[in-house]
Coordinates of C-alpha atoms in Angstrom, one line a residue:
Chain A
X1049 CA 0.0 0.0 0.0
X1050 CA 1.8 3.4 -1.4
X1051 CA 2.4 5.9 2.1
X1052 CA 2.3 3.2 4.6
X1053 CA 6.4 2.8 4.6
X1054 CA 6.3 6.7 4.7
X1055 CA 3.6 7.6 7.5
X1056 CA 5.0 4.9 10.1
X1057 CA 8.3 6.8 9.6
X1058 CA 6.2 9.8 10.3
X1059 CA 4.9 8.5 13.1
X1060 CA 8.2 6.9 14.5
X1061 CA 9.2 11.0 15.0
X1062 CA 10.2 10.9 18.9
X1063 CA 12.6 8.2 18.3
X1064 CA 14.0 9.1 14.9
X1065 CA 17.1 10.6 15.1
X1066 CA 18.5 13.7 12.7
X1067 CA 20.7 11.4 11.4
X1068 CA 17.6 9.3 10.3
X1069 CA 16.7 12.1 8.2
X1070 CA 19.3 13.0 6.7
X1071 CA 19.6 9.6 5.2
X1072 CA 16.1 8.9 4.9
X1073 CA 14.8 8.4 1.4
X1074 CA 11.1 9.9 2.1
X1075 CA 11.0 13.2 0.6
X1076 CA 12.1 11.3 -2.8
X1077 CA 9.4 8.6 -2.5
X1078 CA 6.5 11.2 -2.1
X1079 CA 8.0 13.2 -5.1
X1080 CA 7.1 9.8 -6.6
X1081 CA 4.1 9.0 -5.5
X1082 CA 3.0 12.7 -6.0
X1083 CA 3.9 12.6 -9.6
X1084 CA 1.8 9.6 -10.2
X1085 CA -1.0 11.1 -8.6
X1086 CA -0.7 14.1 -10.7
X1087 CA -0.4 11.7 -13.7
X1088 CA -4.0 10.4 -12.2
X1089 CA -5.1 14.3 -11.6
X1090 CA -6.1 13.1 -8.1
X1091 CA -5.9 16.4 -6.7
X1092 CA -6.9 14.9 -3.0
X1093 CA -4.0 12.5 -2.6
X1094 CA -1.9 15.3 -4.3
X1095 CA -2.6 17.8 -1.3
X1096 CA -2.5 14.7 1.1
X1097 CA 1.6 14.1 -0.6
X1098 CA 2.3 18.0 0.0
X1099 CA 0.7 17.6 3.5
X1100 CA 2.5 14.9 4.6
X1101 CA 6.2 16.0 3.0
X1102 CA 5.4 19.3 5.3
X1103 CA 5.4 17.6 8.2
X1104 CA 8.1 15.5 7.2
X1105 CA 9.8 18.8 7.1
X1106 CA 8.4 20.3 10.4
X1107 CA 9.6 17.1 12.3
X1108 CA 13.2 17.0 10.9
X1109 CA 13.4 20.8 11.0
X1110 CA 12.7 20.4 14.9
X1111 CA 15.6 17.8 15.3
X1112 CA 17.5 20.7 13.5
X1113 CA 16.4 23.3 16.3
X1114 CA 17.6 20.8 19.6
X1115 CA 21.0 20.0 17.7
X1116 CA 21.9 23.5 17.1
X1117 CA 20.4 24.6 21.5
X1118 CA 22.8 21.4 22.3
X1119 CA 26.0 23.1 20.9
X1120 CA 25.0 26.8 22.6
X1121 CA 23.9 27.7 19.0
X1122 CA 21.5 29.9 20.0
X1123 CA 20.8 32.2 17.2
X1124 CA 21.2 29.3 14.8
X1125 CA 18.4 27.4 16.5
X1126 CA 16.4 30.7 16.4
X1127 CA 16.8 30.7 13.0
X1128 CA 15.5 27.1 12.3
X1129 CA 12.6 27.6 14.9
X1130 CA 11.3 30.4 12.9
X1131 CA 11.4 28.1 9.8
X1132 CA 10.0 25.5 11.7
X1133 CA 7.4 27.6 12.6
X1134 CA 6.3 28.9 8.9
X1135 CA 6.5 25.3 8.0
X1136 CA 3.7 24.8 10.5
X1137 CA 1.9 27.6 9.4
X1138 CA 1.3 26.9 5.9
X1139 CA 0.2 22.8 7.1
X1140 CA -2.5 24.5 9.6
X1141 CA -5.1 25.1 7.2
X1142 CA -4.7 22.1 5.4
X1143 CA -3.5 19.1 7.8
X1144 CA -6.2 17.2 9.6
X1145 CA -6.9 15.8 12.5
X1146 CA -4.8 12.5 11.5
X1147 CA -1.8 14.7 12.0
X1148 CA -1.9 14.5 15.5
X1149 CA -0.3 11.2 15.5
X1150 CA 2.7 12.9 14.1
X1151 CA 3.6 15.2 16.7
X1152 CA 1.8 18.3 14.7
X1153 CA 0.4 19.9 17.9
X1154 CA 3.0 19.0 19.7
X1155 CA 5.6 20.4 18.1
X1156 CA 3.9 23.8 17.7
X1157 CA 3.4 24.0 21.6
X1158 CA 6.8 23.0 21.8
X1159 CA 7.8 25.8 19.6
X1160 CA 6.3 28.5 20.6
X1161 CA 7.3 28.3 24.3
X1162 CA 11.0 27.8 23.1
X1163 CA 10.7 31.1 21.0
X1164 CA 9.0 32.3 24.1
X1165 CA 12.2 31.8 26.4
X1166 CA 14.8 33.3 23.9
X1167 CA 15.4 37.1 25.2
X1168 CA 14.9 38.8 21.6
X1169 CA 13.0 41.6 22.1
X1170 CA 13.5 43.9 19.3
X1171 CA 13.9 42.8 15.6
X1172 CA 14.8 45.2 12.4
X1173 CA 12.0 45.0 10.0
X1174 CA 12.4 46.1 6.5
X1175 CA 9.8 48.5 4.4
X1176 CA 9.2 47.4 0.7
X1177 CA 7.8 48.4 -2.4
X1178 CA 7.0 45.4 -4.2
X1179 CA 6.4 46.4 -7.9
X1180 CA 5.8 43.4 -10.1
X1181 CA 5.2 40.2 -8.3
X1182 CA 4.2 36.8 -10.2
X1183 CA 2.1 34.1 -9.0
X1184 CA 4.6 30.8 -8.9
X1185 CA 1.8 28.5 -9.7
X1186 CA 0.6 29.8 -13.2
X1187 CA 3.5 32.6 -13.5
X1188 CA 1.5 35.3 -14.3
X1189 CA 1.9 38.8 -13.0
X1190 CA -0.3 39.6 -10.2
X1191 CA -3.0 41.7 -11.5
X1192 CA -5.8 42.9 -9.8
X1193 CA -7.9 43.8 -13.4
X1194 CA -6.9 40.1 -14.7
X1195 CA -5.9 38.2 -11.5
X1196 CA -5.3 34.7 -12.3
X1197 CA -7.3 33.0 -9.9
X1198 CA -4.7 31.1 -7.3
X1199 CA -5.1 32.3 -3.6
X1200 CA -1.9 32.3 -1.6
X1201 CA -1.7 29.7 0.8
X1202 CA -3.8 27.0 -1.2
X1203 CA -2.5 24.0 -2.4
X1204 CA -2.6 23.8 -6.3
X1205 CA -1.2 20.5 -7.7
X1206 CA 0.4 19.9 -5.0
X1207 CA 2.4 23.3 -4.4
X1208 CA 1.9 25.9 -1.9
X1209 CA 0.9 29.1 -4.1
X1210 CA 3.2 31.8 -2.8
X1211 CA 4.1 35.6 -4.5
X1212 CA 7.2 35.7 -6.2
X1213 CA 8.8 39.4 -6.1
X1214 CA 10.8 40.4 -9.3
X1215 CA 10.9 43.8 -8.9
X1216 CA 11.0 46.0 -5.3
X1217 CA 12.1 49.4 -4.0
X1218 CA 13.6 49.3 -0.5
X1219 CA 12.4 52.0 1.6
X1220 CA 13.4 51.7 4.8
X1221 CA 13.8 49.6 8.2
X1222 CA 11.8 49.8 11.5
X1223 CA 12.5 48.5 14.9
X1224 CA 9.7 46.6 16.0
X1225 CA 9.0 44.0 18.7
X1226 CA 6.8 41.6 16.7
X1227 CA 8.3 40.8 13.6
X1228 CA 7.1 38.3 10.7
X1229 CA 11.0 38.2 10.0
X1230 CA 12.4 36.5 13.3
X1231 CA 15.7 36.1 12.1
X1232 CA 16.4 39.9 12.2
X1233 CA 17.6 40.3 15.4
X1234 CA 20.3 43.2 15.7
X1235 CA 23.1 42.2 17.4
X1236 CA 26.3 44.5 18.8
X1237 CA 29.9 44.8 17.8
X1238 CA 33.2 44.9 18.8
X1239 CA 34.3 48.8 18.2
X1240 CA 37.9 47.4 18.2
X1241 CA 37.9 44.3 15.8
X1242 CA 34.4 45.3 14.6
X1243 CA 33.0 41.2 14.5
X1244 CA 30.3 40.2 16.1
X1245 CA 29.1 40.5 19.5
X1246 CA 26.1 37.6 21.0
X1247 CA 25.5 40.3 23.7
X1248 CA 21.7 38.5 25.1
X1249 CA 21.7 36.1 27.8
X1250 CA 20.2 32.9 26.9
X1251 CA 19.7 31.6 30.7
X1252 CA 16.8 29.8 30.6
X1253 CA 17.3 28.2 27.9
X1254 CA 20.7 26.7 29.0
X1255 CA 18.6 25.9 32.4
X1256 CA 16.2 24.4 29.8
X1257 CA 18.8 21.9 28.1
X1258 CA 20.8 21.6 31.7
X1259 CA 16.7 19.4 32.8
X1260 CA 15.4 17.7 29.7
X1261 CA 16.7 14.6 28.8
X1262 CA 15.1 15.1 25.0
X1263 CA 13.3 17.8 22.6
X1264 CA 9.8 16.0 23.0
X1265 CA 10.3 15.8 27.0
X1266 CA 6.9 18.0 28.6
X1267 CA 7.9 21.5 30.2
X1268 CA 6.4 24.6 31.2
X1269 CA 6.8 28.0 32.4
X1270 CA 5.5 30.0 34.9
X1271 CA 6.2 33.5 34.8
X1272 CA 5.6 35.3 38.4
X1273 CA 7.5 37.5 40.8
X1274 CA 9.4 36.7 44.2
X1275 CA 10.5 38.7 47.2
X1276 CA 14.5 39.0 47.5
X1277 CA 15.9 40.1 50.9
X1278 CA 17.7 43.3 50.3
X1279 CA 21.0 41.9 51.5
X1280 CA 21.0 39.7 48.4
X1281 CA 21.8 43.7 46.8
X1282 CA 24.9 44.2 48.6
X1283 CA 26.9 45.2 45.4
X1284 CA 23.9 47.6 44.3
X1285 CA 24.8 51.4 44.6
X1286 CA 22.0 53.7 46.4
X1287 CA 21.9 55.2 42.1
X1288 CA 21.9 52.3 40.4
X1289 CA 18.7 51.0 39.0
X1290 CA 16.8 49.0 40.8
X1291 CA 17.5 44.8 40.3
X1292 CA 13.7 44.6 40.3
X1293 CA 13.6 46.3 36.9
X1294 CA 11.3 49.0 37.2
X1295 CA 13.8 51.1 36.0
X1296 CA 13.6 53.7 38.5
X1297 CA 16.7 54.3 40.7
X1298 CA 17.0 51.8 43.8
X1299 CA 17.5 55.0 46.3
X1300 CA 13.7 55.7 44.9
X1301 CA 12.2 52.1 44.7
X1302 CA 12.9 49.2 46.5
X1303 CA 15.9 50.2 49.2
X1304 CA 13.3 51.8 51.3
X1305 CA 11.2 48.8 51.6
X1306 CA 14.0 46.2 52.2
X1307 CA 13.0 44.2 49.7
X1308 CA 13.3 43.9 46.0
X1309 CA 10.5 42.0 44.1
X1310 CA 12.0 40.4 41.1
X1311 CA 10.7 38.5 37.8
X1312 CA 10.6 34.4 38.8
X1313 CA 10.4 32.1 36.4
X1314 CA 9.3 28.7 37.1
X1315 CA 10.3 25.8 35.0
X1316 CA 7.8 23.3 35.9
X1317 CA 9.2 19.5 34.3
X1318 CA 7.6 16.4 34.6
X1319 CA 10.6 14.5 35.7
X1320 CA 12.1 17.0 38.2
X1321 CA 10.5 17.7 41.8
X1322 CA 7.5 19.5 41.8
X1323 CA 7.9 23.0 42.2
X1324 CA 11.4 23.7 41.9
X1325 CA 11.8 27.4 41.0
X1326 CA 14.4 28.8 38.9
X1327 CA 15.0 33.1 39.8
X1328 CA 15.9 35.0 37.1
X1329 CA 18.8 36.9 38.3
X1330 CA 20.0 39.4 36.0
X1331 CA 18.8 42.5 35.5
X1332 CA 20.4 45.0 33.0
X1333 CA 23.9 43.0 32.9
X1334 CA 24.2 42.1 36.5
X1335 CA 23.9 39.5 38.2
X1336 CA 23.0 38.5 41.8
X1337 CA 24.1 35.6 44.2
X1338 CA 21.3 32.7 43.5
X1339 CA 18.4 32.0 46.0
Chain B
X610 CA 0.9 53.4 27.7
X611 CA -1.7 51.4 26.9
X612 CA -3.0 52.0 23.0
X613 CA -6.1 52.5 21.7
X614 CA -7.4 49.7 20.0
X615 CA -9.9 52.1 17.7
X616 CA -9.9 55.7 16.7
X617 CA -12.3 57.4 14.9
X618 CA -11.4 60.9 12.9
X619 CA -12.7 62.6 10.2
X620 CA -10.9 62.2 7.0
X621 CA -11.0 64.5 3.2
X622 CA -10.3 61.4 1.1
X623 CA -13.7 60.9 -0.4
X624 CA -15.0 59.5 -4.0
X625 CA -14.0 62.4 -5.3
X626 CA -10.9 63.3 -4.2
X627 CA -10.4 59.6 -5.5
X628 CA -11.4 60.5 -8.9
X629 CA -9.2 63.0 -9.1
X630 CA -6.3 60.7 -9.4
X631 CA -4.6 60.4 -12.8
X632 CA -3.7 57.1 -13.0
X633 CA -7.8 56.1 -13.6
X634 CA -8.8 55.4 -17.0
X635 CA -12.5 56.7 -18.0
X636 CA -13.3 53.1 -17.9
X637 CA -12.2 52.8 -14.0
X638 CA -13.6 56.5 -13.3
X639 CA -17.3 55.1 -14.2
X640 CA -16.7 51.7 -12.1
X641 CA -15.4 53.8 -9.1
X642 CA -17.9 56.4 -9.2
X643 CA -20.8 53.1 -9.0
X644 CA -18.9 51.4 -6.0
X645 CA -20.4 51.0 -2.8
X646 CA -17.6 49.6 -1.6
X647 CA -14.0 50.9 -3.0
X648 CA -10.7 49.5 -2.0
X649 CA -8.2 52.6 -1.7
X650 CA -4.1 52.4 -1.9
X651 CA -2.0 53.6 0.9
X652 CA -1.0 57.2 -0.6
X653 CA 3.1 57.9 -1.0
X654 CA 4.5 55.6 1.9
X655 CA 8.1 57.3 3.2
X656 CA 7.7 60.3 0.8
X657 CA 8.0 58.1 -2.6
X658 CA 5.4 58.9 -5.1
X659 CA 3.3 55.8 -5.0
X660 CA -0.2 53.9 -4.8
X661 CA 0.2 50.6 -2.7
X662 CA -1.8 48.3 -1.3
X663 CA -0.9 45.7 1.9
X664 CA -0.3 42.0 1.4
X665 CA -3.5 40.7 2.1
X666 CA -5.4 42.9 -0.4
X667 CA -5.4 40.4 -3.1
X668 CA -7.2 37.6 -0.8
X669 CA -9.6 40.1 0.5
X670 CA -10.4 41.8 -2.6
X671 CA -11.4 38.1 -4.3
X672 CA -12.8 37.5 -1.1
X673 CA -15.3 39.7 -1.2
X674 CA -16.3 39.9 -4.7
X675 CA -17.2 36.5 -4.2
X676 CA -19.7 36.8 -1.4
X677 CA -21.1 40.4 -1.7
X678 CA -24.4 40.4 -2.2
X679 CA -25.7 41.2 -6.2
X680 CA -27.0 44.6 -5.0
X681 CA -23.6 46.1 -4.1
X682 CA -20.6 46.7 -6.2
X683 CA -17.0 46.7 -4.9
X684 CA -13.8 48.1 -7.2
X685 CA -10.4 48.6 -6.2
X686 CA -9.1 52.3 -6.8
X687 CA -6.0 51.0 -9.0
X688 CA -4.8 50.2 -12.9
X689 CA -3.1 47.3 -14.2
X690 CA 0.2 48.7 -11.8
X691 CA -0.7 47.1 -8.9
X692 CA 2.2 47.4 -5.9
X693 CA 2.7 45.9 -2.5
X694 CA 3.6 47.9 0.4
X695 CA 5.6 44.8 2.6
X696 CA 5.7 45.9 6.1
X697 CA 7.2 43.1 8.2
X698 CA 5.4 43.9 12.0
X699 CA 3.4 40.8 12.5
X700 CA 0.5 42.7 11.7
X701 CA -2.5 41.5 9.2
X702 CA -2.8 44.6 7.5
X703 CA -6.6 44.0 5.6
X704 CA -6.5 47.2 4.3
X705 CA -8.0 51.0 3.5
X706 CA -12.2 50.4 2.2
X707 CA -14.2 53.5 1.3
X708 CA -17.8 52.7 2.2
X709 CA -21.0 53.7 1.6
X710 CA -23.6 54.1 4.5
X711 CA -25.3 51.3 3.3
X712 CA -22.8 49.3 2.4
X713 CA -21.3 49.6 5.7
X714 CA -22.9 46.9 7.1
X715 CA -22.8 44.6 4.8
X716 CA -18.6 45.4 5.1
X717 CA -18.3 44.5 8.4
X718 CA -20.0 41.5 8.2
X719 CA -17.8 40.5 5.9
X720 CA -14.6 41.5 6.8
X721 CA -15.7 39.6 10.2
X722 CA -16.0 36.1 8.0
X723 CA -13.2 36.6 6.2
X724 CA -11.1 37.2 9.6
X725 CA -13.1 34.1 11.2
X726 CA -12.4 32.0 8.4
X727 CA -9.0 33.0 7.6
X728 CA -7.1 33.7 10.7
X729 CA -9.4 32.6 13.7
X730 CA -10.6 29.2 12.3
X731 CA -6.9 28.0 11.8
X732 CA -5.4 28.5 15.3
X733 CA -4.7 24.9 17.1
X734 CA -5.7 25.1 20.9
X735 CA -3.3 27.3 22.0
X736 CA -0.1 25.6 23.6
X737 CA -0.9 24.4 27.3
X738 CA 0.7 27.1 29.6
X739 CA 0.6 28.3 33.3
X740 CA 1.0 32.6 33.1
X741 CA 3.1 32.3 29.6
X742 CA 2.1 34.0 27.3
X743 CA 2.2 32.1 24.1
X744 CA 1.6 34.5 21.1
X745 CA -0.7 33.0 18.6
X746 CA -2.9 36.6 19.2
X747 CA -3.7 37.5 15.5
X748 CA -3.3 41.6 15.3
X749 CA -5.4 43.3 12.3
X750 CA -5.2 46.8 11.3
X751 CA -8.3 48.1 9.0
X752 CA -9.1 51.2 8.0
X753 CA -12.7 52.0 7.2
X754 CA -13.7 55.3 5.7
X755 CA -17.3 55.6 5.5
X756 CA -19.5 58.1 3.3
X757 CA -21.9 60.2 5.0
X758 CA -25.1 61.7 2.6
X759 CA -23.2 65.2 3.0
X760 CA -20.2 64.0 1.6
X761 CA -18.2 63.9 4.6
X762 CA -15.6 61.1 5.5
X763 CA -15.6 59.4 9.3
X764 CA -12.7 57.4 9.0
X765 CA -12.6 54.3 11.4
X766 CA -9.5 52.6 12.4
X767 CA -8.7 49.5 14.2
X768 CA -5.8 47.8 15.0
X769 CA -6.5 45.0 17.3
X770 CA -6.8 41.6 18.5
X771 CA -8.4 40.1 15.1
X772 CA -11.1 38.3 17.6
X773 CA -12.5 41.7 18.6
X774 CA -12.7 43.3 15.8
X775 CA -16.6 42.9 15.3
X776 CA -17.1 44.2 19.0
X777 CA -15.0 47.3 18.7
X778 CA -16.7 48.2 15.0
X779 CA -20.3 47.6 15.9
X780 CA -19.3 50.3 19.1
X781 CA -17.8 52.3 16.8
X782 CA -20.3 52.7 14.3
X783 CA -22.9 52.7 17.6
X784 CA -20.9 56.0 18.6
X785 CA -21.4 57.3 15.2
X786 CA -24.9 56.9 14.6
X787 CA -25.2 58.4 18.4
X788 CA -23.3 61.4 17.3
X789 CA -25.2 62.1 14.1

């Protein structure tokens, strides 16, 4: 039976490895079986083939994302969540429910509350004029007078109908804090050597990676506050901000009170004690003893 | 500082100020001046000297000619040179409608299905969480410019979760007929 060899691989995603990917033969057998359908003009099986090579693609894109977090590759893993991510995207409005069984929910969950840990909070965003754009189904130019009928985002003979830009004006770039292009985080640079500088501090995700055991492992987080004694602060100056992050100076916020409420995070894990708490300890570059 | 979700101001770019543009044809001239419901482009973005529209234009535009009612006619205010303005803020951008009074309605209403079936319909239970905030909040923006008998413009914007936009335009347009 065509797809059976192809969906228990699917299925098999929480023990296949990246390795198992890399060599696997399935994206080439469902180019296969999608040309005969096409041959057939059995446009259901079609979109099933384009469905199921998408989440082929989700699932070895997510072994790409926990490789990259296990060597420190932080932005890289950024970079392949946000692909990950569009991947999922585009099989939302077309999977059903049978995609369950291969990890579809599960892997979005998982994705969004790893993009949610990563401490990107401003992302450049560029401004375009797109001036002649063709459809990549048909290749026709997009017209709105003579428009050629395929919606972006449907599934036409087994391709996801996109825009393809041939001519654009660039106008600008904004700052923003919720981009559609992740990957356009600014980073800093040395003024000496001028390369590179990772200046953001990926904490919780290292705590993250130091308490799972692997990518499909159930976490959560809990974001609260907690009550510090002020002799935690030692090292604070009377005019430095205030570790609580309120921004105001710590003379003028919490010295007074002898106590500093911070941001707590709590990692909740299914294999660790219940309730073990995590503090978030630096604020604006510094850091404090742990609790 | 929290932002308003909606604003409503009064606005100069009616029909004819439309008409007055010199990129329609007499052709497009007669189909704009019978729209109810007219599609407008976003008017020299950064100081360059163009007509865009936003990504999702194309959808909504088909969108809606396929589902308005016989009795109303929609055009988009633009030639053959049809240009994308790409803005990259995670923002569904539907777009800039001149209305009629009595097509207003029959806008929202639509615009409402089209959000429902296009962006609210396709979210997966959102990812199970204690206090984190998983972003899979939809934000539209949508301008609405409506037509009053004396040929003046309310313009109506919104830029909000996509899930409220019916409760915040039906107020809207509640405030406006209170004013009137």
């Amino acid at each position: 039976m065509p797809l059976s060899k192809q969906i228990t691989f699917l299925k098999n995603y929480k023990l296949n490895t990246l390795e198992d990917y890399k060599k696997s033969n399935t994206l080439s057998e469902f180019t296969e079986l999608k040309k005969e359908f096409l041959l057939k003009d059995d446009q259901k099986n079609v979109k099933l083939i384009w469905c199921l090579e998408t989440m082929y693609d989700i699932q070895y894109l997510y072994k790409q994302v926990w490789n990259e977090l296990k060597k420190k590759n932080f932005y890289e893993a950024w970079c392949v969540l946000e692909r990950c991510e569009i991947a999922l995207k585009n099989l939302q409005k077309h999977k059903t429910h049978l995609f369950e069984q291969f990890g579809f929910s599960q892997i979005l969950s998982l994705v969004l509350k790893l993009q949610n840990l990563y401490p990107y909070k401003l992302f450049m965003s560029p401004e375009i004029l797109e001036k002649k754009v063709r459809c990549n189904i048909c290749n026709s130019i997009v017209s709105m007078r003579n428009h050629c009928g395929h919606m972006i985002g449907e599934i036409y003979n087994g391709e996801l109908c996109i825009r393809i830009v041939e001519d654009a004006e660039f106008l600008g770039v904004a700052m923003i804090e919720e981009p559609v292009q992740k990957y356009s985080v600014p980073f800093s640079k040395d003024e000496k050597t001028g390369k590179q500088i990772d200046q953001y501090n990926y904490q919780l995700l290292e705590y993250l990676l130091d308490h799972i055991s692997n990518e499909f492992e159930n976490w959560d987080v809990n974001n609260t506050t907690k009550k510090y004694s002020i002799n935690y602060f030692k090292e604070t100056n009377r005019n430095d901000k205030c570790p609580c992050g309120s921004g105001k100076k710590f003379k003028k916020c919490c010295l007074p009170k002898q106590e500093v409420e911070m941001p707590h995070i709590e990692f909740i894990f299914d294999n660790v004690e219940p309730g073990k708490a995590y503090t978030l300890l630096e604020i604006d570059g510094k850091r404090y003893k742990n609790a | 500082m929290k932002k308003e979700l909606i604003s409503i101001v009064s606005a100069i770019e009616n029909k004819e100020y439309w008409l007055n543009k010199s990129f329609l044809d007499d052709d497009l001239r007669t189909k704009v001046i019978q729209a109810d419901i007219l599609l407008v482009p976003i008017e020299n973005f950064r100081d360059t000297e163009s007509f865009s529209f936003t990504h999702e234009t194309e959808n909504i535009y088909l969108y809606l000619q396929q589902n308005l009612p016989n009795e109303f006619k929609i055009e988009i205010c633009v030639d053959d040179d049809f240009q994308v303005l790409a803005l990259h803020a995670d923002v569904k951008r539907m777009g800039i409608f001149l209305v009629s009074n009595v097509a207003l309605p029959v806008i929202l209403s639509l615009l409402a299905s089209y959000i429902d079936r296009n962006y609210l319909s396709n979210l997966s239970p959102a990812p199970i969480a204690n206090n984190t905030v998983i972003n899979q909040q939809i934000i539209i923006n949508t301008t609405i410019n409506i037509e009053s008998t004396e040929n003046n413009i309310i313009s109506i914007n919104y830029e909000g979760p996509a899930e409220d936009f019916q409760k915040y335009m039906q107020s809207a347009v509640k405030e406006i007929n209170a004013s009137e």
